N, CA and C of each residue as an Amber inpcrd file, in Angstrom:
protein
   213
  26.9290000  20.4290000 117.5380000  26.5220000  22.0110000 117.5710000
  26.6510000  22.8240000 116.5430000  25.7170000  23.5860000 115.7730000
  25.9230000  24.2950000 114.8370000  26.6680000  25.3650000 114.8870000
  27.4230000  25.9910000 113.9840000  28.1630000  26.6360000 114.1810000
  27.5240000  28.4770000 113.9260000  27.8250000  29.4300000 115.1810000
  27.5650000  30.1590000 114.4880000  27.9240000  31.1500000 113.7680000
  26.9210000  32.3110000 113.5390000  27.5800000  32.9280000 111.8630000
  28.2940000  34.0650000 112.6960000  29.1090000  34.7770000 112.0610000
  29.8280000  36.0370000 112.4030000  28.9630000  36.8990000 112.4580000
  29.1010000  38.0230000 113.4840000  28.5120000  39.0520000 113.6690000
  28.5390000  39.7890000 112.5100000  27.2500000  40.3530000 111.7620000
  27.2470000  40.9860000 110.4150000  27.5920000  42.4220000 110.5750000
  28.5160000  43.0400000 109.6400000  29.1900000  44.2820000 109.7700000
  28.4110000  45.2260000 109.0330000  26.7450000  44.6560000 108.8200000
  26.2530000  46.2110000 107.6770000  26.2530000  46.7870000 108.6190000
  26.8270000  48.1100000 107.2450000  26.2530000  49.4600000 108.1060000
  27.2290000  49.6770000 109.0590000  28.3250000  49.0040000 109.3730000
  29.3710000  49.7420000 110.1750000  30.4560000  49.8590000 109.0870000
  31.1570000  50.9940000 109.5610000  32.3840000  50.7140000 108.3360000
  33.5220000  50.7710000 109.4170000  34.7450000  50.5110000 108.5530000
  35.8550000  50.0310000 109.4610000  37.0790000  51.3920000 109.5770000
  36.7500000  52.0560000 109.1980000  37.5010000  53.2040000 109.1120000
  36.7700000  53.8990000 110.4430000  37.8680000  54.9500000 111.2610000
  37.4610000  55.4720000 112.4060000  36.6830000  56.7230000 112.3060000
  37.0570000  57.1770000 111.5340000  35.7870000  58.3830000 110.6940000
  35.1510000  58.6170000 109.7000000  34.2850000  57.7850000 109.8910000
  32.9530000  57.6390000 108.4210000  32.6800000  58.9340000 107.9140000
  32.2040000  59.3820000 107.0450000  31.8200000  60.7100000 106.3960000
  30.5340000  60.9260000 106.8790000  30.3600000  62.1090000 106.9700000
  29.4120000  62.5580000 107.5670000  28.4700000  62.9320000 106.1330000
  28.9060000  63.3330000 105.5120000  28.3100000  63.9690000 104.0620000
  27.8540000  62.5660000 103.2310000  27.3960000  63.0080000 102.5910000
  26.6250000  61.6600000 101.1820000  27.3430000  62.0680000 100.0840000
  28.0760000  61.4140000  99.1880000  28.5890000  61.5830000  98.0800000
  27.3230000  62.0680000  96.9980000  26.7940000  61.1600000  96.9540000
  25.6450000  60.9270000  96.3630000  24.1510000  62.3730000  96.3380000
  24.5030000  62.4840000  97.6690000  23.1710000  63.4650000  97.7500000
  24.0050000  65.1190000  97.4350000  25.3620000  65.2470000  97.6780000
  26.1960000  66.3960000  97.3750000  26.0230000  66.4570000  95.7540000
  26.2950000  65.4850000  95.1520000  26.7830000  65.3600000  93.3480000
  24.7820000  65.7170000  93.2770000  23.6820000  65.1350000  93.6640000
  22.3620000  65.5500000  93.3970000  21.9980000  67.1060000  93.8020000
  22.7830000  67.4890000  94.5980000  22.2130000  68.8530000  95.0100000
  22.9460000  70.0200000  94.3950000  24.0750000  69.6590000  93.6100000
  24.4840000  70.2630000  92.4150000  23.8400000  70.3830000  90.9240000
  23.7510000  71.5490000  90.8550000  22.8270000  71.7740000  89.6120000
  23.5240000  72.0090000  88.2290000  24.3880000  72.8340000  88.2250000
  25.1430000  72.9150000  87.1190000  26.4250000  73.1050000  87.0980000
  27.0460000  72.0860000  87.7480000  28.4340000  72.0170000  87.7910000
  29.0420000  70.4130000  87.9070000  30.0980000  70.1440000  87.5140000
  30.4930000  68.9240000  88.2020000  30.9550000  68.8530000  89.1480000
  31.0810000  67.8580000  90.1440000  31.7180000  67.7820000  91.6860000
  33.0130000  67.1260000  91.1540000  34.2960000  67.6370000  91.6290000
  35.6650000  67.1040000  91.8410000  35.6250000  66.2350000  92.8700000
  36.4960000  65.4200000  92.7170000  36.5530000  64.1420000  93.7670000
  37.3060000  64.8130000  95.3700000  37.9820000  66.0170000  94.9330000
  38.6260000  66.5680000  96.2180000  37.8940000  67.3630000  96.9520000
  36.4720000  68.0430000  96.1480000  35.4310000  68.6000000  97.0150000
  34.7410000  67.7580000  97.8100000  34.7620000  66.3420000  98.1690000
  33.9170000  65.7280000  98.9560000  34.5640000  66.2390000 100.3480000
  36.4710000  65.5370000 100.4600000  36.8820000  66.0550000 101.4870000
  37.2440000  67.7660000 101.7300000  37.0650000  68.2960000 101.2310000
  37.1560000  69.9100000 101.8030000  35.6820000  70.1000000 102.0530000
  34.3900000  69.8250000 101.7830000  33.1690000  69.8980000 102.2430000
  32.7500000  68.8190000 103.3800000  33.5260000  68.0500000 103.4320000
  33.8300000  66.9140000 104.6470000  34.3700000  67.9540000 106.1550000
  35.2320000  68.2850000 106.0110000  36.1730000  69.1310000 106.5870000
  35.5980000  70.7040000 107.1740000  34.4680000  71.0250000 106.3290000
  33.4590000  72.1110000 106.3800000  33.2520000  72.0600000 107.3610000
  31.9700000  70.9780000 107.2040000  30.8700000  70.2760000 108.0390000
  31.5020000  69.7720000 109.4180000  32.6110000  69.0570000 109.6080000
  32.6900000  68.7730000 110.9930000  33.7250000  70.0030000 111.8330000
  34.3370000  71.0980000 111.0640000  34.5300000  72.5900000 111.5490000
  32.9550000  73.2350000 112.2990000  31.9660000  73.1080000 111.4980000
  31.0310000  73.6390000 111.5040000  30.4170000  73.0060000 112.9170000
  30.1470000  71.4020000 112.9450000  29.9220000  70.9250000 114.2210000
  30.8490000  71.2190000 115.1630000  31.8650000  71.3430000 115.4080000
  32.8140000  71.2910000 116.3430000  32.4300000  72.6280000 117.0350000
  32.7400000  73.8660000 116.2500000  32.2060000  75.0910000 116.5920000
  30.9800000  75.2830000 117.3380000  30.0330000  74.6380000 116.9160000
  28.8250000  74.4780000 117.5630000  28.7710000  74.1150000 118.7830000
  29.5870000  72.6650000 118.8070000  29.6370000  72.2160000 120.3820000
  30.0760000  72.8260000 121.2090000  31.2180000  73.6360000 120.8410000
  32.0710000  74.1300000 121.9870000  31.0220000  75.6640000 122.1500000
  30.3150000  75.8950000 121.4760000  29.5220000  77.2080000 121.8060000
  28.2150000  76.5560000 122.6610000  27.3420000  75.7140000 122.4030000
  26.2810000  75.1660000 123.2630000  26.8650000  74.5880000 124.7380000
  28.1840000  74.1940000 124.5330000  29.1640000  73.6310000 125.9550000
  29.0890000  74.9220000 126.7870000  29.7100000  76.3720000 126.0290000
  30.0540000  77.2910000 126.9310000  28.7500000  77.8830000 127.1260000
  27.5540000  77.7040000 126.5370000  25.8760000  78.0800000 127.0360000
  25.5500000  77.0870000 128.1530000  25.8770000  75.9330000 128.5550000
  25.8220000  75.2410000 129.3000000  24.6180000  74.0180000 128.9720000
  24.8500000  73.9250000 127.2100000  23.7220000  72.9940000 126.8760000
  24.2350000  71.5520000 126.5850000  23.4680000  70.6490000 126.3350000
  23.9480000  69.5260000 125.7650000  23.2560000  69.1830000 124.4760000
  22.6170000  70.1190000 124.2830000  21.9300000  70.0620000 122.9130000
  22.4890000  71.2880000 121.7500000  22.4730000  70.5980000 120.3090000
  22.9590000  71.6140000 119.5930000  22.0410000  72.1770000 118.7600000
  21.7500000  73.5280000 118.8860000  20.6780000  74.3960000 118.2720000
  20.9220000  74.9980000 117.0090000  19.8190000  75.3810000 116.2490000
  20.4070000  75.9260000 114.7790000  21.0430000  77.1650000 115.0660000
  20.8490000  77.9630000 116.2040000  21.6180000  79.3020000 116.4570000
  23.1320000  79.0580000 117.1730000  23.5450000  77.7860000 117.1140000
  24.6000000  77.2030000 117.2890000  25.7810000  77.3900000 116.0070000
  24.8780000  77.3440000 115.0250000  25.4030000  77.1080000 113.9160000
  25.7990000  78.9320000 113.3950000
C-alpha cells in the first residue's frame, strides 16, 4: 500500500490565537510614519477588545450578528 501524505497545515497556525490584524496591511495603511514592532500587539489588543464589546452589545440586544452599530 502507498503511504498517505500527512495532512497539510497550510493556512493553519499552531498558536491558539492567531493575529486578527495583518502586519503588512497595517504597515501599508500608515502614510507618513514608521511602525514599531510593539504597535502591532497594541493594535491587536485594541481590535480584540472592540470585537468583545461589540459581541456583548449584540448579545444584550438578543442578536447573534454583529452590526456596525455595535462598534
